[in-house]
Amino acid sequence: MAAATAGKTGSARTSGGSTRTPTSTATASGRPVRRLVIVESPSKARKIQPYLGDDYVVESSVGHIRDLPRGAADVPAKYKGESWARLGVDVDNQFSPLYIVTPEKKSTVSDLREALKSVDELLLATDPDREGEAIAWHLLETLKPKVPVRRMVFHEITESAIRAAAENTRELDQNLVDAQETRRILDRLYGYEVSPVLWKKVMPKLSAGRVQSVTTRLVVQRERDRIAFRSAEYWDIAATLDAGAEATPRTFGARLVQVDDARVATGRDFDSLGQLKKASRPSSGDGAGVVVLNEAEARRLADGLQGRDLAVTSVESKPYTRKPYPPFMTSTLQQEAGRKLRFSSERTMRSAQRLYENGYITYMRTDSTTLSDSAIQAARAQARELYGDAFVADKPRQYTRKVKNAQEAHEAIRPAGESFRTPGDIAREVDGDDFRLYELVWQRTIASQMNDARGTTVSVRIGGTAATGESVVFASSGRTITFPGFLKAYVETVDDGSSAQADDAESRLPELTEGQALTAAELNPDGHSTSPPSRFTEPALIKVMEELGIGRPSTYASTIKTILDRGYVWKKGSALVPSWVAFSVVGLMEAHFGQLVDYDFTAEMEDDLDSIASGDDSRVHWLNGFYFGAENRGSEIAKAGGLKKLVGANLEEIDARTINSITMFTDAQDRDVVVRVGRYGPYLERIVDGESQRANLPDELPPDELTEEIAEKLFSVPQEGRKLGTDPETGHEVVVKEGRFGPYVTELLPEPEVPEGAKKKPAKPKPRTGSLLKSMSVETVTLADALKLLSLPRVVGKDPESGDEITAQNGRYGPYLKKGTDSRSLADEEQLFTVTLEEALELYKQPKQRGRGRGAAQPPLRELGEDPSTSKKMVIKDGRFGPYVTDGETNASLRKGDSVEELTDERASELLAERRAKAPAKKTTTTTRRTAAASKSGGTSARSSTAKKTGTSTTKKTTTSRARKTPTN
DNA sequence: CAGTGAGCGAGCTTCCGCTTGACTT
């Protein structure tokens, strides 16, 4: 049963009005009080049960049990006709949400109801965070318990903590529940209002959302930076200096850092576009500034320094200490498993889930780095045992963190238990991914309780004067680690493509003193070029998501899966590359929904949710601002007039053609080279002599590799398809191609010879073409198939009465016969080649019929009874769009979940009633209205705006903007 | 991105977060 509630009632109070705390231990009859405890996770329930004993029954909700309906199919009949049914939120009535028990949770809910029957009290022990509070409230609303209810919270799963939590319960925090509900509704409104804009303007089935859209934007922006990047070259001198025979090591490396008063530029002086940063330019007033050496200068200097005296001008020694890293939380685990083990975040989470369920590690979806006291003791004990006292930190280390949106409902991820099993201990039980991940968690946890690594860093500067007069300074630094501390147990891996040094890397310098003379064993001019910012890997992207506070531990992996599934991003090795569609979508969002893809949007939302949780703001007030707008307060989107207005205005204003055109650069003739995102994938276009020139873009070409050079190459490749062979009759080559209307075969005609003295080129003859039949595919079509297709239309014969020729051909709506302007559909494609004149004439004898099968009317799939409301006989028929029920006047498609065999008369009647409610007008008016609507949406759709037909039906704005654009194209 | 003649039941796609099995290949 779908439990629907529109809006909250006063029943959201716990303990049924009772205020007794702590709860009593016995019933009036003297029997011990039995309590049902509901947690979120089944394995947590198993773990807690023994701590609480026989008077408690511990069950789990397995996450959320109710949610907004996913789509129309989930909406209970009662609300189907409502204007807000699509959203599942009654925006005009206090944003009342419609909650239904999630289909897969129905059995969980009935199990919980059953368990509730035998207890005297209910303890809602869901996680101590916003979502957990909401789950508790949903349980209360759904189970409607008759017994007292209390909220139980704990942050640690130990016997004492659990027992204490059971004794110190509280009431449900309605404000916190409100904050969660606000978050849920905001996400629904954002996702379900903005996604349809993308369907109309870019492509069907695309999606937008608070988390995925910003994440996609990050990847697109990085690619844009890479495209804009221009590599810069800078030089310095790498010297090998000799400290004399006594020194160890005798020689060491140093680099030129200064010439006269100017600092020699290094990679850090260049920005993300590869250009010298403003602050580093000589004109910035920063002393004598920075000098970028070129090759000639570097060589000249190196030559001028040959054999010159060098001397140590300063030696600076500083202690090096490095603190251990905090224990893992979800994001850092995914990052390190990605870097060290090369696991995708999904693979990491799958493995972690197994380890958790089998009792090897603590809960794996957490944003906390906190360890329980017993875990700290266990880690210290094990570190002591393995590495000795000196390696264990003097005092227990606790890692608190203040990170955006942290809810900290769980512990850090660590080995489970009061004492840890070493990887060796579990090697027999666990292998593969799970073993390697456990080892990682174990090492990191142990290391977190160990001592700092200590050592020394030494910075040396060496001066000299070149024969040509310049004074130069070389620099060198060394790091020695005298006490490795935690590094002995665990070293974090450095990101791919990062210039950072691992924490345990050492480099030794000899003992040097100020004034000490040195000689240069080698002076090598050294050229460098700046490199573009590297692409995101999954771990790197998750790190940024976490820093921006977008997404939650339970969703990092699934968000990445979503943007992969939608085709916004694809993987090249471990790098994430944005698709051209992503460029279109992000471009649209930035231009028209800028507030929604602002990197700070979630952070601001979290602040606002906090004020709802603290009671300073209300759910309805906030949502009103977000959806309907508010002038003086609230988010940027509220000031912009609210989401609803924005979506409406943008549907009219956004020009699909502009959105789906990504101008890359201008070619040598100053023509814009544009990537167009079309229905059949992206292609390149430019206007040459007033004509559009197009080229296919290879699927595997990352946007930043589309250089001018490559573009020229692509343009020069003829639009060729797969060659099938040569037509023996004409000698023309036959190819199969993907076209605007799907796959087709065509012949390649030889270039016509231009007769001498001819002023104009002769008109090009048109090649024969033919769409593939349904039974054929681009991959498997043969030359024989192609020749058959090219032989169409086939002359079937002449109508003896009129003398008109009857032909069989393949058209827009499939195979058909044509006689003048009169046509008849053929039942199957094979008939194109086999139908005889007699059969054709037989077909023409029958009047043109709609919905006909092979001449006879299609029998219904199933007969139903009479519609109780109209007393009309109902039948189920099969149509173009699948089975539908009809009473002769109204037709209604069967929905998801309806089956032809099991459809009841009641359900059929309901479907018909719904259909009637939607289109109450009479036939004629319905037709005109539908036509109008169709041409309107056609005018704004990406697909049609590129097709010729819509020229007349495009909106004024589209037309003007296209007209304006034409000259530049 | 090829160009080829109808008339007609469309309905669905999509969000973020919280949790695991029960399905089939």
CSV table of C-alpha atoms in Angstrom, one decimal, chain A residues 194-596:
chain,number,residue,atom,x,y,z
A,194,VAL,CA,15.8,21.9,-15.2
A,195,SER,CA,16.3,18.5,-16.8
A,196,PRO,CA,13.3,19.0,-19.2
A,197,VAL,CA,14.9,22.2,-20.4
A,198,LEU,CA,17.9,20.1,-21.5
A,199,TRP,CA,15.6,17.6,-23.2
A,200,LYS,CA,14.1,20.3,-25.3
A,201,LYS,CA,17.3,22.2,-26.0
A,202,VAL,CA,20.0,19.6,-26.2
A,203,MET,CA,19.0,16.0,-26.2
A,204,PRO,CA,16.4,13.8,-24.6
A,205,LYS,CA,17.1,11.9,-21.4
A,206,LEU,CA,19.8,14.3,-20.2
A,207,SER,CA,19.8,15.4,-16.6
A,208,ALA,CA,20.7,18.3,-14.4
A,209,GLY,CA,21.0,18.3,-10.6
A,210,ARG,CA,22.6,20.2,-7.8
A,211,VAL,CA,25.5,17.8,-7.5
A,212,GLN,CA,26.0,16.3,-11.0
A,213,SER,CA,25.8,19.6,-12.8
A,214,VAL,CA,28.5,21.3,-10.7
A,215,THR,CA,30.6,18.1,-11.0
A,216,THR,CA,30.2,18.1,-14.7
A,217,ARG,CA,31.1,21.7,-14.8
A,218,LEU,CA,34.3,21.1,-13.0
A,219,VAL,CA,35.4,18.6,-15.6
A,220,VAL,CA,34.4,20.8,-18.5
A,221,GLN,CA,36.1,23.8,-17.0
A,222,ARG,CA,39.3,21.8,-16.6
A,223,GLU,CA,39.1,20.9,-20.3
A,224,ARG,CA,38.5,24.5,-21.3
A,225,ASP,CA,41.6,25.4,-19.3
A,226,ARG,CA,43.6,22.8,-21.2
A,227,ILE,CA,42.2,24.0,-24.5
A,228,ALA,CA,43.2,27.6,-23.6
A,229,PHE,CA,46.6,26.6,-22.4
A,230,ARG,CA,49.6,27.7,-24.3
A,231,SER,CA,52.8,26.1,-23.4
A,232,ALA,CA,55.6,28.4,-22.4
A,233,GLU,CA,59.3,27.7,-22.4
A,234,TYR,CA,61.7,28.7,-19.7
A,235,TRP,CA,65.3,27.8,-19.1
A,236,ASP,CA,67.7,27.5,-16.2
A,237,ILE,CA,71.0,25.8,-15.5
A,238,ALA,CA,71.3,22.5,-13.7
A,239,ALA,CA,74.7,22.5,-12.1
A,240,THR,CA,76.6,19.6,-10.5
A,241,LEU,CA,78.8,21.1,-7.8
A,242,ASP,CA,81.9,19.6,-6.3
A,243,ALA,CA,82.5,20.0,-2.6
A,244,GLY,CA,85.9,18.4,-2.6
A,245,ALA,CA,87.2,14.9,-2.0
A,246,GLU,CA,86.5,14.9,1.7
A,247,ALA,CA,82.8,15.6,1.4
A,248,THR,CA,80.1,13.0,1.3
A,249,PRO,CA,78.5,13.0,-1.0
A,250,ARG,CA,81.2,14.8,-2.9
A,251,THR,CA,78.9,16.2,-5.6
A,252,PHE,CA,75.4,17.5,-5.4
A,253,GLY,CA,72.9,19.2,-7.7
A,254,ALA,CA,72.0,22.8,-7.7
A,255,ARG,CA,69.9,25.1,-9.9
A,256,LEU,CA,70.3,28.6,-11.1
A,257,VAL,CA,67.8,30.8,-9.3
A,258,GLN,CA,69.0,34.3,-9.7
A,259,VAL,CA,70.8,36.5,-12.3
A,260,ASP,CA,71.9,39.8,-11.0
A,261,ASP,CA,68.9,41.1,-9.1
A,262,ALA,CA,66.3,39.1,-11.0
A,263,ARG,CA,64.9,35.8,-9.9
A,264,VAL,CA,65.0,33.2,-12.6
A,265,ALA,CA,61.4,32.1,-13.5
A,266,THR,CA,60.3,28.6,-12.5
A,267,GLY,CA,57.1,26.7,-13.3
A,268,ARG,CA,55.4,28.4,-10.4
A,269,ASP,CA,55.6,31.8,-12.2
A,270,PHE,CA,53.2,30.6,-14.9
A,271,ASP,CA,49.5,30.5,-14.6
A,272,SER,CA,47.0,27.9,-15.5
A,273,LEU,CA,47.0,29.1,-19.1
A,274,GLY,CA,50.7,28.6,-19.3
A,275,GLN,CA,51.5,32.3,-19.3
A,276,LEU,CA,53.7,34.3,-17.0
A,277,LYS,CA,51.7,35.5,-14.0
A,278,LYS,CA,51.0,39.2,-13.6
A,279,ALA,CA,52.8,39.3,-10.3
A,280,SER,CA,55.9,37.8,-11.9
A,281,ARG,CA,56.1,40.3,-14.7
A,282,PRO,CA,58.9,42.9,-14.5
A,283,SER,CA,56.4,45.8,-14.5
A,284,SER,CA,54.7,44.5,-11.4
A,285,GLY,CA,57.1,46.6,-9.2
A,286,ASP,CA,58.1,43.5,-7.3
A,287,GLY,CA,61.8,44.5,-7.0
A,288,ALA,CA,63.6,43.7,-10.2
A,289,GLY,CA,61.0,41.0,-10.8
A,290,VAL,CA,61.6,37.8,-12.6
A,291,VAL,CA,63.5,37.0,-15.6
A,292,VAL,CA,62.5,34.3,-18.0
A,293,LEU,CA,65.6,32.8,-19.6
A,294,ASN,CA,65.5,31.6,-23.1
A,295,GLU,CA,67.8,28.9,-24.5
A,296,ALA,CA,70.4,31.3,-25.9
A,297,GLU,CA,70.7,33.2,-22.6
A,298,ALA,CA,70.9,30.1,-20.6
A,299,ARG,CA,73.7,28.8,-22.9
A,300,ARG,CA,75.6,32.0,-22.8
A,301,LEU,CA,75.4,32.1,-19.0
A,302,ALA,CA,76.5,28.5,-18.7
A,303,ASP,CA,79.5,29.2,-20.9
A,304,GLY,CA,80.3,32.3,-19.0
A,305,LEU,CA,80.4,30.3,-15.8
A,306,GLN,CA,82.8,27.6,-16.9
A,307,GLY,CA,85.8,27.4,-14.6
A,308,ARG,CA,84.6,30.4,-12.5
A,309,ASP,CA,84.9,30.4,-8.7
A,310,LEU,CA,81.8,29.6,-6.8
A,311,ALA,CA,81.2,29.9,-3.1
A,312,VAL,CA,78.6,29.0,-0.5
A,313,THR,CA,76.8,32.2,0.5
A,314,SER,CA,74.3,30.8,3.0
A,315,VAL,CA,73.4,27.6,4.7
A,316,GLU,CA,70.1,27.4,6.3
A,317,SER,CA,69.0,24.4,8.3
A,318,LYS,CA,65.4,23.9,9.5
A,319,PRO,CA,63.8,21.0,11.3
A,320,TYR,CA,61.5,18.9,9.2
A,321,THR,CA,58.5,17.4,10.9
A,322,ARG,CA,55.6,15.7,9.3
A,323,LYS,CA,52.4,14.7,11.2
A,324,PRO,CA,50.6,11.5,10.4
A,325,TYR,CA,47.5,11.7,8.1
A,326,PRO,CA,44.1,11.5,9.7
A,327,PRO,CA,42.4,8.1,9.5
A,328,PHE,CA,40.3,7.4,6.4
A,329,MET,CA,36.9,8.7,5.7
A,330,THR,CA,35.0,7.9,2.5
A,331,SER,CA,36.6,10.5,0.3
A,332,THR,CA,40.2,10.0,1.4
A,333,LEU,CA,39.8,6.2,1.1
A,334,GLN,CA,38.5,6.5,-2.4
A,335,GLN,CA,41.4,8.8,-3.3
A,336,GLU,CA,44.1,6.7,-1.8
A,337,ALA,CA,42.6,3.4,-3.1
A,338,GLY,CA,42.5,5.2,-6.5
A,339,ARG,CA,46.1,6.3,-6.3
A,340,LYS,CA,47.7,3.3,-4.6
A,341,LEU,CA,45.6,0.4,-5.9
A,342,ARG,CA,44.2,2.0,-9.0
A,343,PHE,CA,40.6,1.2,-7.9
A,344,SER,CA,37.7,3.2,-9.3
A,345,SER,CA,35.6,4.7,-6.5
A,346,GLU,CA,32.9,2.2,-7.3
A,347,ARG,CA,35.3,-0.7,-6.9
A,348,THR,CA,36.6,0.7,-3.6
A,349,MET,CA,33.1,1.0,-2.2
A,350,ARG,CA,32.1,-2.5,-3.3
A,351,SER,CA,35.1,-3.9,-1.6
A,352,ALA,CA,34.6,-1.8,1.5
A,353,GLN,CA,31.0,-2.9,1.7
A,354,ARG,CA,32.1,-6.5,1.8
A,355,LEU,CA,34.7,-5.8,4.5
A,356,TYR,CA,32.1,-4.0,6.5
A,357,GLU,CA,29.5,-6.6,6.2
A,358,ASN,CA,31.9,-9.3,7.2
A,359,GLY,CA,33.0,-7.4,10.3
A,360,TYR,CA,36.5,-6.4,9.1
A,361,ILE,CA,36.1,-2.6,9.0
A,362,THR,CA,33.8,0.0,10.5
A,363,TYR,CA,31.2,1.8,8.4
A,364,MET,CA,32.5,2.9,5.1
A,365,ARG,CA,30.3,5.9,4.3
A,366,THR,CA,31.5,8.6,6.7
A,367,ASP,CA,32.8,12.1,6.6
A,368,SER,CA,34.4,11.8,10.1
A,369,THR,CA,38.0,11.2,11.0
A,370,THR,CA,37.3,10.6,14.6
A,371,LEU,CA,38.4,7.3,16.2
A,372,SER,CA,36.7,5.9,19.3
A,373,ASP,CA,38.8,5.6,22.5
A,374,SER,CA,39.0,1.9,22.2
A,375,ALA,CA,40.1,2.2,18.5
A,376,ILE,CA,42.8,4.6,19.5
A,377,GLN,CA,44.0,2.2,22.2
A,378,ALA,CA,44.0,-0.7,19.7
A,379,ALA,CA,46.0,1.3,17.2
A,380,ARG,CA,48.5,2.4,19.7
A,381,ALA,CA,48.9,-1.1,21.1
A,382,GLN,CA,49.5,-2.5,17.7
A,383,ALA,CA,51.9,0.2,16.7
A,384,ARG,CA,53.9,-0.4,19.9
A,385,GLU,CA,54.0,-4.1,19.2
A,386,LEU,CA,55.1,-3.7,15.6
A,387,TYR,CA,57.4,-0.7,15.8
A,388,GLY,CA,58.3,-0.2,19.5
A,389,ASP,CA,57.5,2.5,22.0
A,390,ALA,CA,59.5,5.3,20.4
A,391,PHE,CA,57.2,5.2,17.3
A,392,VAL,CA,54.0,5.7,19.2
A,393,ALA,CA,52.7,9.2,19.8
A,394,ASP,CA,53.1,10.4,23.4
A,395,LYS,CA,49.4,11.2,23.6
A,396,PRO,CA,46.5,9.7,21.8
A,397,ARG,CA,45.9,11.6,18.6
A,398,GLN,CA,42.4,12.7,17.7
A,399,TYR,CA,41.7,14.2,14.3
A,400,THR,CA,39.0,16.7,14.4
A,401,ARG,CA,38.1,18.5,11.2
A,402,LYS,CA,35.9,21.3,10.3
A,403,VAL,CA,35.0,20.6,6.7
A,404,LYS,CA,32.0,21.9,4.8
A,405,ASN,CA,28.8,20.1,5.5
A,406,ALA,CA,30.4,17.4,7.6
A,407,GLN,CA,27.7,15.5,9.5
A,408,GLU,CA,30.0,13.2,11.4
A,409,ALA,CA,27.4,10.6,12.2
A,410,HIS,CA,29.9,7.8,12.1
A,411,GLU,CA,33.5,7.0,13.0
A,412,ALA,CA,36.4,7.1,10.7
A,413,ILE,CA,37.0,4.1,8.6
A,414,ARG,CA,39.2,1.7,10.5
A,415,PRO,CA,39.7,-2.0,11.3
A,416,ALA,CA,36.7,-3.2,13.3
A,417,GLY,CA,36.8,-4.4,16.8
A,418,GLU,CA,38.4,-3.5,20.1
A,419,SER,CA,41.7,-4.9,19.0
A,420,PHE,CA,42.8,-4.9,15.4
A,421,ARG,CA,43.6,-7.9,13.3
A,422,THR,CA,46.7,-7.4,11.2
A,423,PRO,CA,46.5,-8.1,7.4
A,424,GLY,CA,48.5,-11.2,8.1
A,425,ASP,CA,45.8,-12.4,10.6
A,426,ILE,CA,43.0,-12.1,8.0
A,427,ALA,CA,45.0,-13.2,4.9
A,428,ARG,CA,43.4,-16.7,5.0
A,429,GLU,CA,39.9,-15.4,5.1
A,430,VAL,CA,40.2,-12.4,2.7
A,431,ASP,CA,41.9,-11.9,-0.6
A,432,GLY,CA,42.0,-9.9,-3.7
A,433,ASP,CA,40.6,-6.3,-3.6
A,434,ASP,CA,39.3,-6.8,-0.1
A,435,PHE,CA,42.6,-7.8,1.3
A,436,ARG,CA,44.5,-4.9,-0.3
A,437,LEU,CA,41.9,-2.4,0.9
A,438,TYR,CA,41.9,-3.8,4.4
A,439,GLU,CA,45.7,-3.5,4.4
A,440,LEU,CA,45.4,0.2,3.4
A,441,VAL,CA,42.8,0.9,6.1
A,442,TRP,CA,44.9,-0.9,8.7
A,443,GLN,CA,48.1,0.9,7.8
A,444,ARG,CA,46.5,4.3,7.8
A,445,THR,CA,44.8,3.7,11.1
A,446,ILE,CA,48.0,2.5,12.9
A,447,ALA,CA,50.0,5.3,11.4
A,448,SER,CA,47.6,7.9,12.7
A,449,GLN,CA,48.6,7.1,16.2
A,450,MET,CA,52.3,7.1,15.6
A,451,ASN,CA,54.9,9.8,16.1
A,452,ASP,CA,55.7,12.6,13.8
A,453,ALA,CA,58.5,12.0,11.3
A,454,ARG,CA,61.4,14.2,12.0
A,455,GLY,CA,64.4,15.3,10.1
A,456,THR,CA,66.2,18.3,8.7
A,457,THR,CA,65.9,20.3,5.6
A,458,VAL,CA,68.9,22.3,4.5
A,459,SER,CA,68.8,25.2,2.0
A,460,VAL,CA,72.0,26.3,0.4
A,461,ARG,CA,72.7,29.2,-1.8
A,462,ILE,CA,75.9,29.5,-3.9
A,463,GLY,CA,77.1,32.6,-5.5
A,464,GLY,CA,79.5,33.4,-8.4
A,465,THR,CA,80.1,35.8,-11.2
A,466,ALA,CA,80.1,34.9,-14.9
A,467,ALA,CA,83.0,35.9,-17.1
A,468,THR,CA,80.5,38.1,-18.9
A,469,GLY,CA,79.9,40.1,-15.7
A,470,GLU,CA,76.5,38.8,-14.4
A,471,SER,CA,76.4,37.7,-10.7
A,472,VAL,CA,74.5,34.5,-10.3
A,473,VAL,CA,73.0,32.5,-7.5
A,474,PHE,CA,72.5,28.8,-7.4
A,475,ALA,CA,70.3,27.0,-4.9
A,476,SER,CA,70.1,23.5,-3.6
A,477,SER,CA,68.1,21.9,-0.8
A,478,GLY,CA,68.3,18.6,0.9
A,479,ARG,CA,66.1,16.6,3.2
A,480,THR,CA,67.2,14.0,5.6
A,481,ILE,CA,64.8,12.1,7.8
A,482,THR,CA,66.4,11.2,11.1
A,483,PHE,CA,63.3,9.6,12.6
A,484,PRO,CA,60.7,8.2,10.2
A,485,GLY,CA,57.9,7.9,12.8
A,486,PHE,CA,54.6,7.1,11.1
A,487,LEU,CA,56.2,7.1,7.7
A,488,LYS,CA,57.4,3.7,8.6
A,489,ALA,CA,53.8,2.4,8.5
A,490,TYR,CA,52.2,4.5,5.8
A,491,VAL,CA,53.1,7.1,3.2
A,492,GLU,CA,50.5,8.9,1.1
A,493,THR,CA,50.9,8.5,-2.6
A,494,VAL,CA,51.4,11.6,-4.6
A,495,ASP,CA,48.8,12.4,-7.3
A,496,ASP,CA,49.6,11.5,-10.9
A,497,GLY,CA,51.0,14.5,-12.8
A,498,SER,CA,51.6,16.4,-9.6
A,499,SER,CA,55.1,17.9,-9.0
A,500,ALA,CA,54.7,17.3,-5.3
A,501,GLN,CA,57.3,15.2,-3.5
A,502,ALA,CA,56.4,12.2,-1.4
A,503,ASP,CA,56.7,12.8,2.3
A,504,ASP,CA,59.4,10.2,2.8
A,505,ALA,CA,61.6,11.3,-0.1
A,506,GLU,CA,65.1,12.1,0.9
A,507,SER,CA,67.9,14.0,-0.8
A,508,ARG,CA,71.3,14.4,0.8
A,509,LEU,CA,73.6,17.4,0.7
A,510,PRO,CA,77.2,17.3,1.9
A,511,GLU,CA,78.2,19.3,5.0
A,512,LEU,CA,78.7,22.8,3.8
A,513,THR,CA,79.7,26.0,5.5
A,514,GLU,CA,79.3,29.6,4.5
A,515,GLY,CA,82.1,30.9,2.4
A,516,GLN,CA,83.2,27.4,1.3
A,517,ALA,CA,84.6,27.3,-2.2
A,518,LEU,CA,83.1,25.0,-4.7
A,519,THR,CA,83.7,24.1,-8.3
A,520,ALA,CA,81.2,23.3,-11.0
A,521,ALA,CA,81.7,19.8,-12.3
A,522,GLU,CA,78.9,20.3,-14.8
A,523,LEU,CA,76.8,23.2,-16.0
A,524,ASN,CA,73.9,22.1,-18.2
A,525,PRO,CA,71.5,24.6,-19.6
A,526,ASP,CA,68.1,23.0,-19.0
A,527,GLY,CA,64.9,23.8,-20.9
A,528,HIS,CA,61.4,23.3,-19.5
A,529,SER,CA,58.0,23.9,-20.8
A,530,THR,CA,54.9,24.5,-18.8
A,531,SER,CA,52.3,21.8,-19.0
A,532,PRO,CA,48.5,22.2,-18.9
A,533,PRO,CA,46.5,21.4,-15.8
A,534,SER,CA,46.1,17.6,-15.7
A,535,ARG,CA,42.7,16.0,-16.3
A,536,PHE,CA,40.7,14.9,-13.3
A,537,THR,CA,40.9,11.3,-12.2
A,538,GLU,CA,38.1,10.0,-10.1
A,539,PRO,CA,40.0,10.5,-6.9
A,540,ALA,CA,41.0,14.0,-7.8
A,541,LEU,CA,37.5,14.9,-8.7
A,542,ILE,CA,36.1,13.5,-5.5
A,543,LYS,CA,38.6,15.5,-3.6
A,544,VAL,CA,37.4,18.7,-5.1
A,545,MET,CA,33.8,17.7,-4.7
A,546,GLU,CA,34.5,17.2,-1.0
A,547,GLU,CA,36.2,20.5,-0.7
A,548,LEU,CA,33.3,22.2,-2.3
A,549,GLY,CA,30.9,20.3,-0.1
A,550,ILE,CA,29.0,18.9,-3.0
A,551,GLY,CA,27.8,15.3,-2.7
A,552,ARG,CA,28.0,13.0,0.3
A,553,PRO,CA,30.0,10.0,1.2
A,554,SER,CA,27.2,7.7,0.1
A,555,THR,CA,27.0,9.5,-3.3
A,556,TYR,CA,30.5,10.3,-4.6
A,557,ALA,CA,30.8,7.1,-6.5
A,558,SER,CA,27.3,7.1,-7.8
A,559,THR,CA,27.6,10.7,-9.0
A,560,ILE,CA,30.5,9.8,-11.1
A,561,LYS,CA,28.6,6.8,-12.4
A,562,THR,CA,25.7,9.2,-13.3
A,563,ILE,CA,27.8,11.6,-15.3
A,564,LEU,CA,29.4,8.6,-17.1
A,565,ASP,CA,26.0,7.1,-17.8
A,566,ARG,CA,24.6,10.4,-19.1
A,567,GLY,CA,27.5,10.6,-21.5
A,568,TYR,CA,28.8,13.8,-20.0
A,569,VAL,CA,32.1,12.3,-19.2
A,570,TRP,CA,34.1,9.3,-20.5
A,571,LYS,CA,37.2,7.6,-19.2
A,572,LYS,CA,40.4,7.6,-21.1
A,573,GLY,CA,42.5,5.4,-19.0
A,574,SER,CA,42.0,6.8,-15.5
A,575,ALA,CA,41.4,10.4,-16.8
A,576,LEU,CA,37.9,11.8,-17.0
A,577,VAL,CA,37.3,13.6,-20.3
A,578,PRO,CA,34.2,15.7,-20.9
A,579,SER,CA,32.0,15.0,-24.0
A,580,TRP,CA,30.8,17.7,-26.4
A,581,VAL,CA,27.3,17.2,-25.0
A,582,ALA,CA,28.8,18.2,-21.6
A,583,PHE,CA,30.1,21.4,-23.2
A,584,SER,CA,26.6,22.2,-24.5
A,585,VAL,CA,24.9,21.4,-21.2
A,586,VAL,CA,27.4,23.2,-19.0
A,587,GLY,CA,27.3,26.2,-21.4
A,588,LEU,CA,23.5,26.3,-21.2
A,589,MET,CA,23.6,26.1,-17.5
A,590,GLU,CA,26.2,28.8,-17.1
A,591,ALA,CA,24.4,31.1,-19.4
A,592,HIS,CA,20.9,30.6,-18.2
A,593,PHE,CA,21.0,29.0,-14.8
A,594,GLY,CA,24.3,30.5,-13.5
A,595,GLN,CA,23.2,30.5,-9.9
A,596,LEU,CA,22.5,26.8,-10.0
